Amino acid sequence: MACFISSLPIWSYINSWLFMDFEGQRRAEKIFQLIIVLAAIVGFCIGYAFQMYSYSILTLGCGCLLSCLVCLFNWPWFQLKPLNWQKPLTDIEDKKSK
């Protein structure tokens, strides 16, 4: 059953949206950290300027939501270097190697 499902053309489309390559994971992590740090700095400045701690927390929360929207989904810019997997061995090649 799994072999049948993996042979469907829709499966390759689903895989492209589900799985991120290693470079994409590294890029997503750096973007995530950058957004969180910038939101913390901006939130601190806004909170200090208005003397409202809640503004700081609200700004940091908005930064967290923005980073989740950018980094949790597998956007095309995270799939620039996909992995090339080896082809599976056939049964005949398996018997020859034994």
JSON list of C-alpha atoms in Angstrom, two decimals:
[
{"chain": "A", "resi": 1, "resn": "MET", "atom": "CA", "xyz": [0.00, 0.00, 0.00]},
{"chain": "A", "resi": 2, "resn": "ALA", "atom": "CA", "xyz": [2.81, 2.42, 0.87]},
{"chain": "A", "resi": 3, "resn": "CYS", "atom": "CA", "xyz": [4.49, 1.69, -2.47]},
{"chain": "A", "resi": 4, "resn": "PHE", "atom": "CA", "xyz": [1.25, 2.45, -4.30]},
{"chain": "A", "resi": 5, "resn": "ILE", "atom": "CA", "xyz": [0.77, 5.72, -2.45]},
{"chain": "A", "resi": 6, "resn": "SER", "atom": "CA", "xyz": [4.36, 6.81, -3.08]},
{"chain": "A", "resi": 7, "resn": "SER", "atom": "CA", "xyz": [3.93, 6.17, -6.81]},
{"chain": "A", "resi": 8, "resn": "LEU", "atom": "CA", "xyz": [1.03, 8.61, -7.13]},
{"chain": "A", "resi": 9, "resn": "PRO", "atom": "CA", "xyz": [1.96, 11.93, -8.78]},
{"chain": "A", "resi": 10, "resn": "ILE", "atom": "CA", "xyz": [0.25, 13.91, -6.05]},
{"chain": "A", "resi": 11, "resn": "TRP", "atom": "CA", "xyz": [2.67, 12.38, -3.53]},
{"chain": "A", "resi": 12, "resn": "SER", "atom": "CA", "xyz": [5.67, 14.18, -5.04]},
{"chain": "A", "resi": 13, "resn": "TYR", "atom": "CA", "xyz": [3.73, 17.45, -4.81]},
{"chain": "A", "resi": 14, "resn": "ILE", "atom": "CA", "xyz": [2.85, 16.76, -1.17]},
{"chain": "A", "resi": 15, "resn": "ASN", "atom": "CA", "xyz": [6.47, 15.83, -0.39]},
{"chain": "A", "resi": 16, "resn": "SER", "atom": "CA", "xyz": [7.67, 19.11, -1.83]},
{"chain": "A", "resi": 17, "resn": "TRP", "atom": "CA", "xyz": [5.49, 20.96, 0.68]},
{"chain": "A", "resi": 18, "resn": "LEU", "atom": "CA", "xyz": [6.15, 18.71, 3.67]},
{"chain": "A", "resi": 19, "resn": "PHE", "atom": "CA", "xyz": [9.90, 18.26, 3.70]},
{"chain": "A", "resi": 20, "resn": "MET", "atom": "CA", "xyz": [12.58, 20.92, 3.85]},
{"chain": "A", "resi": 21, "resn": "ASP", "atom": "CA", "xyz": [16.19, 20.37, 2.83]},
{"chain": "A", "resi": 22, "resn": "PHE", "atom": "CA", "xyz": [19.08, 20.87, 5.27]},
{"chain": "A", "resi": 23, "resn": "GLU", "atom": "CA", "xyz": [20.07, 24.26, 3.89]},
{"chain": "A", "resi": 24, "resn": "GLY", "atom": "CA", "xyz": [16.44, 25.36, 4.16]},
{"chain": "A", "resi": 25, "resn": "GLN", "atom": "CA", "xyz": [16.37, 24.27, 7.80]},
{"chain": "A", "resi": 26, "resn": "ARG", "atom": "CA", "xyz": [19.51, 26.27, 8.50]},
{"chain": "A", "resi": 27, "resn": "ARG", "atom": "CA", "xyz": [18.07, 29.31, 6.70]},
{"chain": "A", "resi": 28, "resn": "ALA", "atom": "CA", "xyz": [14.76, 29.01, 8.59]},
{"chain": "A", "resi": 29, "resn": "GLU", "atom": "CA", "xyz": [16.56, 28.82, 11.94]},
{"chain": "A", "resi": 30, "resn": "LYS", "atom": "CA", "xyz": [18.62, 31.94, 11.20]},
{"chain": "A", "resi": 31, "resn": "ILE", "atom": "CA", "xyz": [15.56, 33.87, 10.03]},
{"chain": "A", "resi": 32, "resn": "PHE", "atom": "CA", "xyz": [13.64, 32.73, 13.14]},
{"chain": "A", "resi": 33, "resn": "GLN", "atom": "CA", "xyz": [16.40, 33.89, 15.48]},
{"chain": "A", "resi": 34, "resn": "LEU", "atom": "CA", "xyz": [16.81, 37.20, 13.64]},
{"chain": "A", "resi": 35, "resn": "ILE", "atom": "CA", "xyz": [13.09, 38.02, 13.82]},
{"chain": "A", "resi": 36, "resn": "ILE", "atom": "CA", "xyz": [12.87, 37.14, 17.53]},
{"chain": "A", "resi": 37, "resn": "VAL", "atom": "CA", "xyz": [15.94, 39.21, 18.45]},
{"chain": "A", "resi": 38, "resn": "LEU", "atom": "CA", "xyz": [14.76, 42.20, 16.40]},
{"chain": "A", "resi": 39, "resn": "ALA", "atom": "CA", "xyz": [11.29, 41.97, 17.94]},
{"chain": "A", "resi": 40, "resn": "ALA", "atom": "CA", "xyz": [12.84, 41.88, 21.42]},
{"chain": "A", "resi": 41, "resn": "ILE", "atom": "CA", "xyz": [14.98, 44.94, 20.73]},
{"chain": "A", "resi": 42, "resn": "VAL", "atom": "CA", "xyz": [12.12, 46.89, 19.15]},
{"chain": "A", "resi": 43, "resn": "GLY", "atom": "CA", "xyz": [9.78, 45.79, 21.94]},
{"chain": "A", "resi": 44, "resn": "PHE", "atom": "CA", "xyz": [12.22, 46.96, 24.59]},
{"chain": "A", "resi": 45, "resn": "CYS", "atom": "CA", "xyz": [12.58, 50.35, 22.89]},
{"chain": "A", "resi": 46, "resn": "ILE", "atom": "CA", "xyz": [8.82, 50.79, 22.52]},
{"chain": "A", "resi": 47, "resn": "GLY", "atom": "CA", "xyz": [8.18, 49.69, 26.09]},
{"chain": "A", "resi": 48, "resn": "TYR", "atom": "CA", "xyz": [10.88, 52.01, 27.40]},
{"chain": "A", "resi": 49, "resn": "ALA", "atom": "CA", "xyz": [9.61, 54.96, 25.36]},
{"chain": "A", "resi": 50, "resn": "PHE", "atom": "CA", "xyz": [5.99, 54.56, 26.51]},
{"chain": "A", "resi": 51, "resn": "GLN", "atom": "CA", "xyz": [6.88, 53.21, 29.98]},
{"chain": "A", "resi": 52, "resn": "MET", "atom": "CA", "xyz": [4.52, 50.27, 29.34]},
{"chain": "A", "resi": 53, "resn": "TYR", "atom": "CA", "xyz": [5.78, 46.72, 29.89]},
{"chain": "A", "resi": 54, "resn": "SER", "atom": "CA", "xyz": [2.73, 45.37, 28.07]},
{"chain": "A", "resi": 55, "resn": "TYR", "atom": "CA", "xyz": [3.85, 47.07, 24.85]},
{"chain": "A", "resi": 56, "resn": "SER", "atom": "CA", "xyz": [7.14, 45.20, 25.08]},
{"chain": "A", "resi": 57, "resn": "ILE", "atom": "CA", "xyz": [5.40, 41.87, 25.53]},
{"chain": "A", "resi": 58, "resn": "LEU", "atom": "CA", "xyz": [2.90, 42.63, 22.76]},
{"chain": "A", "resi": 59, "resn": "THR", "atom": "CA", "xyz": [5.69, 43.52, 20.33]},
{"chain": "A", "resi": 60, "resn": "LEU", "atom": "CA", "xyz": [7.60, 40.36, 21.21]},
{"chain": "A", "resi": 61, "resn": "GLY", "atom": "CA", "xyz": [4.43, 38.31, 20.74]},
{"chain": "A", "resi": 62, "resn": "CYS", "atom": "CA", "xyz": [3.88, 39.85, 17.31]},
{"chain": "A", "resi": 63, "resn": "GLY", "atom": "CA", "xyz": [7.48, 38.99, 16.44]},
{"chain": "A", "resi": 64, "resn": "CYS", "atom": "CA", "xyz": [6.87, 35.39, 17.51]},
{"chain": "A", "resi": 65, "resn": "LEU", "atom": "CA", "xyz": [3.76, 35.18, 15.34]},
{"chain": "A", "resi": 66, "resn": "LEU", "atom": "CA", "xyz": [5.61, 36.67, 12.38]},
{"chain": "A", "resi": 67, "resn": "SER", "atom": "CA", "xyz": [8.50, 34.24, 12.80]},
{"chain": "A", "resi": 68, "resn": "CYS", "atom": "CA", "xyz": [6.05, 31.32, 12.98]},
{"chain": "A", "resi": 69, "resn": "LEU", "atom": "CA", "xyz": [4.36, 32.41, 9.77]},
{"chain": "A", "resi": 70, "resn": "VAL", "atom": "CA", "xyz": [7.68, 32.77, 8.00]},
{"chain": "A", "resi": 71, "resn": "CYS", "atom": "CA", "xyz": [9.52, 29.71, 9.34]},
{"chain": "A", "resi": 72, "resn": "LEU", "atom": "CA", "xyz": [6.98, 26.99, 10.15]},
{"chain": "A", "resi": 73, "resn": "PHE", "atom": "CA", "xyz": [5.67, 26.56, 6.63]},
{"chain": "A", "resi": 74, "resn": "ASN", "atom": "CA", "xyz": [7.81, 25.03, 3.92]},
{"chain": "A", "resi": 75, "resn": "TRP", "atom": "CA", "xyz": [8.03, 27.99, 1.56]},
{"chain": "A", "resi": 76, "resn": "PRO", "atom": "CA", "xyz": [9.78, 27.58, -1.81]},
{"chain": "A", "resi": 77, "resn": "TRP", "atom": "CA", "xyz": [12.78, 29.65, -0.71]},
{"chain": "A", "resi": 78, "resn": "PHE", "atom": "CA", "xyz": [13.58, 26.93, 1.84]},
{"chain": "A", "resi": 79, "resn": "GLN", "atom": "CA", "xyz": [13.83, 24.28, -0.91]},
{"chain": "A", "resi": 80, "resn": "LEU", "atom": "CA", "xyz": [16.61, 25.67, -3.07]},
{"chain": "A", "resi": 81, "resn": "LYS", "atom": "CA", "xyz": [18.99, 22.71, -2.64]},
{"chain": "A", "resi": 82, "resn": "PRO", "atom": "CA", "xyz": [16.96, 19.46, -2.53]},
{"chain": "A", "resi": 83, "resn": "LEU", "atom": "CA", "xyz": [18.62, 16.16, -1.71]},
{"chain": "A", "resi": 84, "resn": "ASN", "atom": "CA", "xyz": [19.18, 13.66, -4.50]},
{"chain": "A", "resi": 85, "resn": "TRP", "atom": "CA", "xyz": [18.46, 10.19, -3.16]},
{"chain": "A", "resi": 86, "resn": "GLN", "atom": "CA", "xyz": [19.89, 7.00, -4.63]},
{"chain": "A", "resi": 87, "resn": "LYS", "atom": "CA", "xyz": [17.61, 4.75, -6.62]},
{"chain": "A", "resi": 88, "resn": "PRO", "atom": "CA", "xyz": [16.47, 1.63, -4.72]},
{"chain": "A", "resi": 89, "resn": "LEU", "atom": "CA", "xyz": [18.15, -1.64, -5.58]},
{"chain": "A", "resi": 90, "resn": "THR", "atom": "CA", "xyz": [16.11, -4.20, -7.46]},
{"chain": "A", "resi": 91, "resn": "ASP", "atom": "CA", "xyz": [15.61, -7.77, -6.22]},
{"chain": "A", "resi": 92, "resn": "ILE", "atom": "CA", "xyz": [18.05, -9.15, -8.81]},
{"chain": "A", "resi": 93, "resn": "GLU", "atom": "CA", "xyz": [20.84, -6.88, -7.62]},
{"chain": "A", "resi": 94, "resn": "ASP", "atom": "CA", "xyz": [20.10, -7.89, -4.03]},
{"chain": "A", "resi": 95, "resn": "LYS", "atom": "CA", "xyz": [20.43, -11.60, -4.88]},
{"chain": "A", "resi": 96, "resn": "LYS", "atom": "CA", "xyz": [23.71, -11.03, -6.74]},
{"chain": "A", "resi": 97, "resn": "SER", "atom": "CA", "xyz": [25.26, -9.24, -3.80]},
{"chain": "A", "resi": 98, "resn": "LYS", "atom": "CA", "xyz": [24.45, -12.14, -1.43]}
]
